[in-house]
Amino acid sequence: MPKLFPILLCGAALIPAQAMAATPAIAFIDATVFDGTGAAPVRESVLVQNGRIVAVGAKLKLPAGTRKVAAQGKALLPGFFDVHTHWTPGGSPETTPQIATAYVQSGITTVNDFHQQPESYAPRRAWLAQLVAPHVNFAARISTPGGHGADWADQATTIWINTPEAARAAIKSLEAYKPDLIKAFTDGWRYGAAPDNTSMDRWTLKALSDEAHKRGWSVLTHTVTVERGVAASMAGVDSLGHVIQDRPATPDEVAQIAKSGMGMAPTLAVYDPDKPGQPKADETRQRKFSYALKNVKALFDAGVPISVGTDAGMPGTPHGLSTLHELELLVRAGLTPAQALVAATQTSAKVMRLDGDRGTIAPGKRADILLIDGKPWENIGDIHKIAQVYIDGRLVSGAGAPPLPAANLAKALPSVKIAALVDDFERKDRRSSLDTLRLETGDGGMDRTVEITQTVPREGGGQALLLSAKMAMKGDAYAGFAVPLTRGSVVPVNLAGYKGIRFDIRGEGAYVLRLNGLDGVWSAPVSGGAQWASVEVPFTALVAAAQRGKTGPAFTGDGIVQLELGGSREGGQRLWVEVDNITFY
């Protein structure tokens, strides 16, 4: 008897079954269905309409006009998840459209991106809507002052907290951006290779988790030590974002984590000591990886939900392929191939609180579907034999798929024009005249320069921006601010028609003006004095910064995303500068 689902769920909407006849249905005929629950594969057909699975069974009554996909001899599975990735320009591939394509072609249909600042969510969501892409969830980043993830980012990217009150305030501040989940950097261990960062205490993490859960947001943590993993299990988080790996967990520690219901996404792929193209791992790294494998198996055997994440975007961890490799590494850790497949589907969906929408082959679920030539529940290597990928019931990759749209072939969004006035600092909400959120661009690191930017009254009326800083005790101490030229620095700008930058400055000393672009950074020195002065910097004065030891590209004015101004001083010194009326001329 086929399993039927008379009403189609689509977000919060309920679509009557008769309305589904408005669009042609798709039926996968006589596939070997591995439904993601761990049940034995069954030969049956699957009917899809309006992006949802409508029925599953051996004999289905198909609506008129149904497109049939002959699936005899092929495995049909739910699309895979990767709950831990970084869509960063330092990864492989480097650019958003190519990253999206890599995931789609590897059968990964839902991905968490842990890398972006909340200001970028809306323009990135609009960009992704133009692409053939997986479903991408954006994680808001929260750490401690001096913590991992906060040591290089300002608070527009990673919020810093160290009390329960600050945790609750941080979560509330994110509401307008509508993040899909929270990434909490709770563990400062630097793998024994460098001095530790700070860590988040259990009371702060508990407050963060409770406040996030009120909004339906999952909480995944950067946690890599056994002790901090146990602490996280007492704080109500949904999943560790890495495997605990400093030592083997004791039976009591394993039991505590299992009792909590907290899951773990091991990201074995990023820690794999045998990654191609990477330096040979030393004995310490090999030992930690052996601890990681043992802890995965011990926690899985105790009932801890194991999901699939990779940390892709980090060195030697390419997007797409690393997710498939993660399943192979879970099998190496001791899971069966079938158990690894469940981790990549149903369990990952549950960790993300999405299991009511996707993650299994069942009526009502989103039709994110893979067809594979092989039996990956017997031989995990068969996951590389992907024949077709469907997202929301639409064929996006594999035999018969339409060509990728032009947006997937581009490396960036088209550049736009902007108004001449960048910022006159008259707004009181930290936003520029372009309606973008100003960033503090300090030096980062374990010992980082302390800086504050704020608007202050200017003699004669109006406001200016004051940057004040106490420089870190290091040779490259720097303090600065940047004005994104579009929201979240996502859409690039073409400055054709302008000749340079003009602004007012007061503050004795040397500074540097930069234009940051998708293809490089161009800068020019400027200086200030005790009195206000107007400065003009023609584009012809900008010099390209070296990239990977090579001279940077010539300035064309295209692909620019930020204007930055800052200065360097000796360690321990103070810096202050006021700036006003930044405009292109």
Coordinates of C-alpha atoms in Angstrom, one line a residue:
M1 CA 0.0 0.0 0.0
P2 CA 1.6 3.4 -1.0
K3 CA 2.2 5.9 1.8
L4 CA 0.1 9.0 0.9
F5 CA 0.2 12.5 2.1
P6 CA -2.9 14.4 1.1
I7 CA -1.8 17.9 2.2
L8 CA 1.5 19.5 1.0
L9 CA 3.5 21.4 3.7
C10 CA 5.4 24.4 2.4
G11 CA 6.8 26.5 5.2
A12 CA 3.8 27.7 7.2
A13 CA 1.4 27.3 4.3
L14 CA -1.0 24.4 3.7
I15 CA -1.6 23.6 0.0
P16 CA -4.6 21.4 -0.7
A17 CA -3.8 18.2 -2.6
Q18 CA -6.0 19.2 -5.6
A19 CA -3.9 22.4 -6.1
M20 CA -0.9 20.2 -6.7
A21 CA -2.3 19.2 -10.1
A22 CA -1.4 22.7 -11.4
T23 CA 2.2 21.6 -12.0
P24 CA 3.5 18.4 -13.6
A25 CA 4.5 15.6 -11.2
I26 CA 7.8 13.6 -11.2
A27 CA 7.9 9.9 -10.4
F28 CA 11.0 7.9 -9.7
I29 CA 10.1 4.4 -10.8
D30 CA 11.4 1.3 -9.1
A31 CA 14.3 2.8 -7.3
T32 CA 16.0 1.1 -4.4
V33 CA 15.0 3.6 -1.7
F34 CA 17.2 4.3 1.3
D35 CA 14.9 6.6 3.2
G36 CA 17.4 8.0 5.7
T37 CA 15.9 6.5 8.8
G38 CA 18.2 3.5 8.9
A39 CA 15.6 1.1 7.6
A40 CA 16.7 -1.5 5.1
P41 CA 16.5 -0.3 1.4
V42 CA 13.2 -1.1 -0.4
R43 CA 12.4 -1.2 -4.0
E44 CA 9.6 1.3 -4.6
S45 CA 8.6 4.4 -6.5
V46 CA 8.5 8.0 -5.2
L47 CA 6.1 10.6 -6.5
V48 CA 7.0 14.3 -6.2
Q49 CA 4.9 17.4 -6.9
N50 CA 5.4 21.1 -6.2
G51 CA 8.8 20.3 -4.7
R52 CA 7.5 17.9 -2.1
I53 CA 7.3 14.1 -1.9
V54 CA 3.6 13.2 -2.2
A55 CA 3.7 9.4 -2.0
V56 CA 6.1 6.5 -1.6
G57 CA 5.2 2.9 -2.5
A58 CA 5.6 -0.2 -4.7
K59 CA 2.6 0.7 -6.8
L60 CA 1.6 4.3 -7.2
K61 CA -1.3 5.8 -9.0
L62 CA 0.3 8.6 -11.0
P63 CA -1.5 11.8 -12.0
A64 CA -1.9 12.5 -15.7
G65 CA 1.2 14.1 -17.2
T66 CA 3.6 12.8 -14.6
R67 CA 7.2 12.7 -15.8
K68 CA 8.7 9.3 -15.2
V69 CA 12.3 8.8 -14.2
A70 CA 13.5 5.3 -14.7
A71 CA 15.4 4.5 -11.5
Q72 CA 15.7 0.7 -11.8
G73 CA 19.1 -0.4 -10.4
K74 CA 19.8 3.0 -8.8
A75 CA 19.8 4.0 -5.2
L76 CA 17.5 6.9 -4.2
L77 CA 18.4 8.8 -1.0
P78 CA 17.6 12.1 0.7
G79 CA 20.0 14.9 -0.2
F80 CA 23.1 15.2 2.1
F81 CA 23.7 17.9 4.7
D82 CA 26.9 19.6 5.7
V83 CA 26.2 21.4 9.0
H84 CA 29.6 23.1 9.3
T85 CA 31.2 25.0 6.4
H86 CA 32.8 28.4 5.7
W87 CA 32.1 30.1 2.4
T88 CA 35.3 32.1 2.5
P89 CA 37.5 33.6 -0.3
G90 CA 40.4 31.6 1.3
G91 CA 38.7 28.2 0.5
S92 CA 38.5 25.9 -2.5
P93 CA 36.6 27.0 -4.5
E94 CA 37.0 30.6 -3.5
T95 CA 33.8 32.3 -4.8
T96 CA 30.1 31.9 -3.9
P97 CA 28.7 30.6 -7.2
Q98 CA 31.5 28.0 -7.6
I99 CA 31.0 26.9 -3.9
A100 CA 27.3 26.5 -4.5
T101 CA 28.0 24.4 -7.7
A102 CA 30.5 22.2 -5.9
Y103 CA 27.9 21.3 -3.2
V104 CA 25.1 20.7 -5.7
Q105 CA 27.3 18.4 -7.9
S106 CA 28.3 16.4 -4.8
G107 CA 24.7 15.8 -3.7
I108 CA 24.8 18.1 -0.7
T109 CA 21.5 19.9 -0.7
T110 CA 21.5 21.7 2.7
V111 CA 24.6 23.6 4.1
N112 CA 25.3 25.7 7.1
D113 CA 27.6 28.7 6.4
F114 CA 29.5 29.7 9.6
H115 CA 31.5 32.5 8.0
Q116 CA 29.3 35.6 7.3
Q117 CA 28.5 38.7 9.2
P118 CA 24.7 39.3 9.8
E119 CA 24.7 42.4 7.6
S120 CA 25.4 40.2 4.6
Y121 CA 22.6 37.7 5.1
A122 CA 19.9 39.6 3.1
P123 CA 22.1 40.3 0.0
R124 CA 23.6 36.8 0.2
R125 CA 20.1 35.3 0.3
A126 CA 19.1 37.3 -2.7
W127 CA 22.3 36.2 -4.5
L128 CA 21.7 32.5 -3.7
A129 CA 18.2 32.8 -5.1
Q130 CA 19.8 33.5 -8.5
L131 CA 22.0 30.4 -8.3
V132 CA 21.6 26.7 -8.6
A133 CA 22.6 26.2 -5.0
P134 CA 21.9 24.1 -1.9
H135 CA 19.7 25.5 0.8
V136 CA 22.1 27.6 2.8
N137 CA 21.6 28.4 6.5
F138 CA 23.5 31.3 8.0
A139 CA 25.0 31.1 11.4
A140 CA 25.4 34.1 13.7
R141 CA 28.8 34.0 15.4
I142 CA 29.2 34.6 19.1
S143 CA 32.5 34.2 21.1
T144 CA 34.2 35.6 24.1
P145 CA 36.6 38.6 24.2
G146 CA 39.9 37.0 23.0
G147 CA 38.1 33.8 22.1
H148 CA 38.4 31.8 18.9
G149 CA 36.6 33.5 16.1
A150 CA 36.8 36.8 17.9
D151 CA 40.6 37.1 17.7
W152 CA 40.4 38.4 14.1
A153 CA 36.8 39.7 13.8
D154 CA 35.1 42.9 14.9
Q155 CA 31.7 42.7 16.6
A156 CA 29.8 43.2 13.4
T157 CA 31.0 39.7 12.5
T158 CA 31.5 37.9 15.8
I159 CA 29.7 39.2 18.9
W160 CA 31.8 39.1 22.1
I161 CA 30.2 38.1 25.4
N162 CA 31.3 36.9 28.8
T163 CA 28.2 37.0 31.0
P164 CA 24.7 35.5 30.8
E165 CA 23.3 39.1 30.5
A166 CA 25.6 39.8 27.5
A167 CA 24.5 36.4 26.0
R168 CA 20.8 37.3 26.2
A169 CA 21.5 40.7 24.8
A170 CA 23.5 39.3 21.9
I171 CA 20.8 36.9 20.8
K172 CA 18.2 39.7 21.0
S173 CA 20.4 42.0 18.9
L174 CA 20.3 39.4 16.1
E175 CA 16.6 39.2 15.7
A176 CA 16.4 41.7 12.8
Y177 CA 18.8 39.7 10.7
K178 CA 16.9 36.4 11.0
P179 CA 19.9 34.0 11.4
D180 CA 19.1 30.3 10.9
L181 CA 21.3 29.1 13.8
I182 CA 23.9 30.3 16.3
K183 CA 27.6 29.3 16.3
A184 CA 29.1 29.7 19.8
F185 CA 32.9 29.6 20.1
T186 CA 33.1 28.0 23.5
D187 CA 36.5 26.4 23.5
G188 CA 39.8 28.3 23.3
W189 CA 42.1 25.3 23.0
R190 CA 44.6 25.9 20.2
Y191 CA 45.3 22.2 19.7
G192 CA 48.5 22.4 21.8
A193 CA 50.1 24.4 19.0
A194 CA 49.8 27.9 20.4
P195 CA 48.7 29.7 23.5
D196 CA 45.0 29.1 24.3
N197 CA 42.2 31.6 23.5
T198 CA 39.6 32.3 26.1
S199 CA 36.7 30.0 26.6
M200 CA 33.0 30.5 27.4
D201 CA 31.7 29.5 30.8
R202 CA 28.8 27.2 31.2
W203 CA 26.4 29.8 32.7
T204 CA 27.0 32.2 29.7
L205 CA 26.5 29.3 27.2
K206 CA 23.3 28.2 29.0
A207 CA 21.8 31.7 28.8
L208 CA 22.8 31.9 25.1
S209 CA 21.3 28.5 24.4
D210 CA 18.0 29.2 26.2
E211 CA 17.6 32.6 24.5
A212 CA 18.3 31.1 21.0
H213 CA 15.9 28.2 21.5
K214 CA 13.1 30.7 22.3
R215 CA 13.5 31.8 18.7
G216 CA 13.8 28.3 17.3
W217 CA 17.5 28.6 16.5
S218 CA 19.8 25.7 16.9
V219 CA 23.1 26.2 18.7
L220 CA 26.3 24.6 17.5
T221 CA 29.5 25.1 19.3
H222 CA 33.2 25.2 18.4
T223 CA 34.3 22.7 21.1
V224 CA 37.3 20.5 20.7
T225 CA 38.3 19.3 24.2
V226 CA 36.6 16.7 26.3
E227 CA 36.2 19.0 29.3
R228 CA 34.5 21.7 27.3
G229 CA 32.4 19.1 25.6
V230 CA 31.0 18.0 28.9
A231 CA 30.4 21.6 29.9
A232 CA 28.5 22.2 26.7
S233 CA 26.3 19.1 27.4
M234 CA 25.2 20.8 30.6
A235 CA 24.4 24.1 28.8
G236 CA 21.6 22.9 26.5
V237 CA 23.4 23.3 23.1
D238 CA 22.1 21.2 20.2
S239 CA 25.5 19.9 18.9
L240 CA 29.2 20.2 19.2
G241 CA 30.6 21.6 16.0
H242 CA 33.8 19.5 16.1
V243 CA 35.0 16.3 17.5
I244 CA 36.5 16.3 21.0
Q245 CA 40.1 15.3 20.5
D246 CA 42.5 16.2 23.2
R247 CA 42.2 12.8 24.9
P248 CA 39.9 9.8 25.0
A249 CA 36.6 10.6 26.8
T250 CA 36.0 8.5 29.9
P251 CA 32.9 6.3 30.2
D252 CA 31.4 8.7 32.7
E253 CA 32.0 11.7 30.3
V254 CA 30.5 9.8 27.4
A255 CA 27.5 8.9 29.5
Q256 CA 27.0 12.6 30.6
I257 CA 27.1 13.8 27.0
A258 CA 24.7 11.0 25.9
K259 CA 22.3 11.8 28.7
S260 CA 22.1 15.4 27.6
G261 CA 20.8 14.6 24.1
M262 CA 23.4 16.9 22.6
G263 CA 24.8 15.8 19.2
M264 CA 28.2 16.2 17.6
A265 CA 29.3 17.0 14.0
P266 CA 32.9 15.6 14.1
T267 CA 34.4 17.5 11.1
L268 CA 36.9 14.7 10.7
A269 CA 37.6 15.9 7.2
V270 CA 39.3 19.1 8.4
Y271 CA 41.5 17.1 10.9
D272 CA 42.4 14.3 8.5
P273 CA 46.2 14.0 8.8
D274 CA 46.4 12.6 5.3
K275 CA 44.7 15.3 3.3
P276 CA 46.1 15.6 -0.2
G277 CA 48.4 18.6 -0.8
Q278 CA 48.9 19.3 2.9
P279 CA 52.2 19.0 4.8
K280 CA 52.8 15.6 6.4
A281 CA 51.2 15.4 9.8
D282 CA 53.4 15.2 12.8
E283 CA 53.1 12.7 15.6
T284 CA 50.9 15.0 17.7
R285 CA 48.4 15.6 15.0
Q286 CA 48.2 11.9 14.2
R287 CA 47.6 11.1 17.9
K288 CA 44.8 13.7 18.2
F289 CA 43.1 12.2 15.1
S290 CA 43.3 8.8 16.7
Y291 CA 41.6 10.2 19.8
A292 CA 39.0 11.8 17.5
L293 CA 38.1 8.6 15.8
K294 CA 37.8 6.7 19.1
N295 CA 35.6 9.4 20.6
V296 CA 33.3 9.4 17.6
K297 CA 32.7 5.7 18.0
A298 CA 32.4 5.8 21.7
L299 CA 29.8 8.6 21.6
F300 CA 27.9 7.1 18.7
D301 CA 27.7 3.7 20.5
A302 CA 26.4 5.6 23.6
G303 CA 23.5 7.1 21.5
V304 CA 24.9 10.5 20.9
P305 CA 23.5 11.9 17.6
I306 CA 26.3 12.1 15.0
S307 CA 25.7 14.5 12.1
V308 CA 27.9 15.5 9.2
G309 CA 30.0 18.6 9.1
T310 CA 33.4 19.3 7.6
D311 CA 34.7 22.8 8.3
A312 CA 35.1 23.1 4.5
G313 CA 36.7 26.3 3.4
M314 CA 39.6 25.7 5.7
P315 CA 43.0 24.7 4.2
G316 CA 42.9 21.3 2.4
T317 CA 39.2 20.9 3.0
P318 CA 37.4 21.7 -0.3
H319 CA 33.7 22.3 -0.6
G320 CA 31.6 19.4 -1.7
L321 CA 34.1 16.6 -1.9
S322 CA 35.0 17.0 1.8
T323 CA 31.4 16.2 2.8
L324 CA 31.6 12.9 0.9
H325 CA 35.0 12.2 2.5
E326 CA 33.5 12.9 5.9
L327 CA 31.1 10.0 5.4
E328 CA 34.1 7.8 4.5
L329 CA 35.8 8.9 7.7
L330 CA 32.8 8.2 9.8
V331 CA 33.0 4.6 8.5
R332 CA 36.7 4.6 9.3
A333 CA 35.7 5.6 12.8
G334 CA 33.5 2.5 13.1
L335 CA 30.0 3.5 11.9
T336 CA 28.5 1.3 9.2
P337 CA 27.9 2.8 5.8
A338 CA 24.2 2.9 6.5
Q339 CA 24.8 4.7 9.8
A340 CA 27.0 7.2 8.1
L341 CA 24.2 7.9 5.5
V342 CA 21.7 8.4 8.3
A343 CA 24.2 10.9 9.9
A344 CA 24.3 12.9 6.7
T345 CA 20.5 13.0 6.3
Q346 CA 18.0 12.4 9.1
T347 CA 20.4 13.1 12.0
S348 CA 21.7 16.3 10.5
A349 CA 18.2 17.4 9.8
K350 CA 17.2 16.8 13.5
V351 CA 20.2 18.7 14.8
M352 CA 19.1 21.6 12.6
R353 CA 15.5 21.3 13.7
L354 CA 14.6 20.7 10.1
D355 CA 13.6 17.1 10.3
G356 CA 9.9 18.0 9.9
D357 CA 10.8 19.4 6.5
R358 CA 13.6 17.3 5.0
G359 CA 16.2 14.6 5.7
T360 CA 14.2 11.5 4.9
I361 CA 12.3 10.1 2.0
A362 CA 8.7 10.3 3.2
P363 CA 5.4 12.0 2.1
G364 CA 5.4 15.7 2.9
K365 CA 9.1 16.1 3.0
R366 CA 11.0 18.4 0.7
A367 CA 12.1 16.6 -2.5
D368 CA 15.8 17.0 -2.1
I369 CA 16.8 13.7 -3.7
L370 CA 19.9 11.9 -4.9
L371 CA 20.1 9.0 -7.4
I372 CA 23.3 7.0 -7.1
D373 CA 24.7 4.2 -9.2
G374 CA 25.5 1.7 -6.5
K375 CA 24.7 0.6 -3.0
P376 CA 26.3 3.2 -0.6
W377 CA 24.7 1.5 2.4
E378 CA 27.0 -1.4 1.7
N379 CA 30.0 0.3 0.1
I380 CA 30.4 3.9 1.3
G381 CA 32.6 4.7 -1.7
D382 CA 29.5 4.5 -3.9
I383 CA 28.5 8.0 -2.6
H384 CA 30.9 9.3 -5.3
K385 CA 28.8 7.7 -8.1
I386 CA 26.1 10.4 -8.1
A387 CA 23.8 10.1 -11.2
Q388 CA 21.4 12.9 -10.5
V389 CA 20.6 15.6 -7.9
Y390 CA 17.2 17.1 -7.3
I391 CA 16.6 20.1 -5.1
D392 CA 12.9 20.9 -4.3
G393 CA 12.0 18.4 -7.0
R394 CA 14.0 20.1 -9.7
L395 CA 16.8 18.3 -11.5
V396 CA 19.9 20.5 -10.9
S397 CA 22.9 18.2 -11.6
G398 CA 23.6 15.0 -13.5
A399 CA 22.3 13.3 -16.6
G400 CA 19.7 15.4 -18.3
A401 CA 20.1 18.4 -16.0
P402 CA 19.8 21.8 -17.8
P403 CA 23.0 23.9 -18.1
L404 CA 23.9 26.0 -15.1
P405 CA 22.6 29.5 -15.2
A406 CA 25.0 32.4 -16.0
A407 CA 25.0 33.4 -12.4
N408 CA 26.7 30.1 -11.4
L409 CA 29.4 30.7 -14.0
A410 CA 30.2 34.2 -12.8
K411 CA 32.6 34.7 -9.9
A412 CA 30.8 37.7 -8.4
L413 CA 27.7 39.8 -8.7
P414 CA 27.7 42.6 -11.3
S415 CA 29.1 45.9 -10.0
V416 CA 26.7 48.7 -9.3
K417 CA 27.0 52.5 -9.2
I418 CA 26.7 54.4 -5.9
A419 CA 26.2 58.0 -4.8
A420 CA 29.3 60.1 -4.3
L421 CA 28.7 60.7 -0.6
V422 CA 30.1 57.7 1.4
D423 CA 29.6 59.1 4.9
D424 CA 29.0 62.4 6.6
F425 CA 28.6 60.7 10.0
E426 CA 25.3 62.4 10.7
R427 CA 23.4 59.3 11.5
K428 CA 23.3 58.1 15.1
D429 CA 22.9 54.3 14.3
R430 CA 26.5 53.5 13.2
R431 CA 25.3 53.4 9.6
S432 CA 26.9 55.3 6.8
S433 CA 25.3 57.7 4.3
L434 CA 25.0 54.6 2.0
D435 CA 23.0 52.9 4.8
T436 CA 25.8 50.4 5.5
L437 CA 27.1 49.4 8.9
R438 CA 30.6 50.7 9.6
L439 CA 33.2 48.2 10.7
E440 CA 36.1 48.4 13.1
T441 CA 39.2 46.9 11.3
G442 CA 41.7 46.4 14.1
D443 CA 44.7 44.2 13.8
G444 CA 43.3 41.1 15.6
G445 CA 45.3 38.3 17.2
M446 CA 45.8 37.1 20.8
D447 CA 47.0 40.6 21.8
R448 CA 44.9 43.0 19.7
T449 CA 44.6 46.8 19.6
V450 CA 41.7 48.1 21.6
E451 CA 39.7 50.6 19.5
I452 CA 36.5 52.5 19.7
T453 CA 34.7 54.4 16.9
Q454 CA 32.0 56.9 17.7
T455 CA 30.4 60.0 16.3
V456 CA 31.2 63.2 18.1
P457 CA 30.1 66.9 17.6
R458 CA 32.2 69.0 15.3
E459 CA 32.9 72.6 15.8
G460 CA 30.6 74.7 13.7
G461 CA 27.9 72.0 13.7
G462 CA 27.4 68.5 12.5
Q463 CA 29.2 65.3 13.5
A464 CA 32.5 63.6 12.7
L465 CA 33.8 60.1 13.4
L466 CA 36.3 59.7 16.2
L467 CA 38.6 56.7 16.1
S468 CA 40.6 56.2 19.3
A469 CA 42.8 53.3 20.1
K470 CA 45.4 51.8 22.5
M471 CA 47.8 49.9 20.3
A472 CA 48.7 46.3 21.0
M473 CA 52.2 45.4 22.1
K474 CA 53.4 44.2 18.7
G475 CA 55.2 45.5 15.6
D476 CA 52.2 45.6 13.3
A477 CA 49.7 47.2 15.6
Y478 CA 46.9 48.8 13.6
A479 CA 43.5 50.5 14.2
G480 CA 41.1 51.5 11.5
F481 CA 37.5 51.6 10.3
A482 CA 35.9 50.6 7.0
V483 CA 32.7 51.8 5.3
P484 CA 31.1 49.0 3.2
L485 CA 30.0 50.5 -0.1
T486 CA 27.0 48.2 -0.2
R487 CA 25.2 46.2 2.5
G488 CA 27.4 43.5 4.0
S489 CA 30.2 44.2 1.3
V490 CA 28.5 41.6 -0.9
V491 CA 27.6 43.6 -4.1
P492 CA 30.7 45.2 -5.6
V493 CA 30.8 48.8 -6.8
N494 CA 32.2 50.3 -10.0
L495 CA 33.7 53.8 -9.4
A496 CA 33.9 54.8 -13.1
G497 CA 33.1 58.5 -13.4
Y498 CA 34.9 59.4 -10.2
K499 CA 38.5 60.5 -10.0
G500 CA 39.3 60.0 -6.3
I501 CA 38.3 60.4 -2.7
R502 CA 37.9 63.6 -0.7
F503 CA 37.5 63.8 3.1
D504 CA 38.2 66.0 6.1
I505 CA 40.7 64.8 8.7
R506 CA 42.1 66.0 12.1
G507 CA 44.6 64.0 14.1
E508 CA 48.4 64.3 14.1
G509 CA 50.3 61.5 12.4
A510 CA 50.4 59.2 9.4
Y511 CA 47.5 57.2 8.2
V512 CA 46.6 55.0 5.3
L513 CA 43.5 55.2 3.0
R514 CA 42.5 51.9 1.3
L515 CA 40.0 50.7 -1.2
N516 CA 39.3 47.0 -0.6
G517 CA 38.1 45.1 -3.6
L518 CA 37.3 41.6 -4.7
D519 CA 40.5 41.3 -6.7
G520 CA 42.9 43.3 -4.4
V521 CA 43.6 46.2 -2.1
W522 CA 44.8 49.6 -3.1
S523 CA 46.2 52.2 -0.7
A524 CA 47.7 55.6 -0.4
P525 CA 49.3 57.4 2.6
V526 CA 47.6 60.4 4.1
S527 CA 48.5 62.6 7.1
G528 CA 46.7 64.7 9.6
G529 CA 47.4 67.6 11.9
A530 CA 46.1 69.4 14.9
Q531 CA 43.6 71.3 12.8
W532 CA 40.9 70.1 10.4
A533 CA 42.1 69.9 6.8
S534 CA 40.5 68.7 3.6
V535 CA 42.4 65.9 1.7
E536 CA 42.0 64.7 -1.8
V537 CA 43.4 61.4 -2.9
P538 CA 43.2 60.8 -6.6
F539 CA 42.8 57.2 -7.8
T540 CA 46.1 57.5 -9.6
A541 CA 47.9 57.7 -6.2
L542 CA 46.6 54.3 -5.1
V543 CA 49.2 51.5 -5.0
A544 CA 48.2 47.8 -5.2
A545 CA 49.1 45.7 -2.2
A546 CA 51.2 42.6 -3.0
Q547 CA 49.3 39.4 -3.1
R548 CA 51.1 36.1 -2.3
G549 CA 54.4 37.8 -3.0
K550 CA 53.3 39.2 -6.4
T551 CA 52.5 42.7 -7.4
G552 CA 48.8 43.3 -7.1
P553 CA 46.6 44.2 -10.1
A554 CA 46.3 47.8 -11.4
F555 CA 43.4 49.8 -10.0
T556 CA 40.5 49.9 -12.4
G557 CA 37.8 51.2 -10.0
D558 CA 35.7 48.0 -10.5
G559 CA 34.8 45.4 -8.0
I560 CA 35.3 47.6 -4.9
V561 CA 33.5 46.7 -1.7
Q562 CA 34.9 48.9 1.1
L563 CA 36.6 52.2 1.9
E564 CA 39.0 51.9 4.9
L565 CA 41.1 54.4 6.8
G566 CA 43.4 53.6 9.7
G567 CA 46.9 53.9 11.1
S568 CA 49.8 52.1 12.7
R569 CA 51.7 53.1 15.8
E570 CA 54.3 51.5 18.1
G571 CA 53.0 49.0 20.6
G572 CA 51.4 50.6 23.7
Q573 CA 51.0 54.0 22.1
R574 CA 47.6 55.8 21.7
L575 CA 46.0 56.8 18.4
W576 CA 43.2 59.2 17.7
V577 CA 41.9 60.7 14.5
E578 CA 38.7 62.4 13.4
V579 CA 37.2 62.1 9.9
D580 CA 34.3 63.7 8.2
N581 CA 32.5 64.1 4.9
I582 CA 34.0 61.1 2.9
T583 CA 33.0 61.4 -0.7
F584 CA 34.1 60.4 -4.2
Y585 CA 34.8 63.3 -6.5

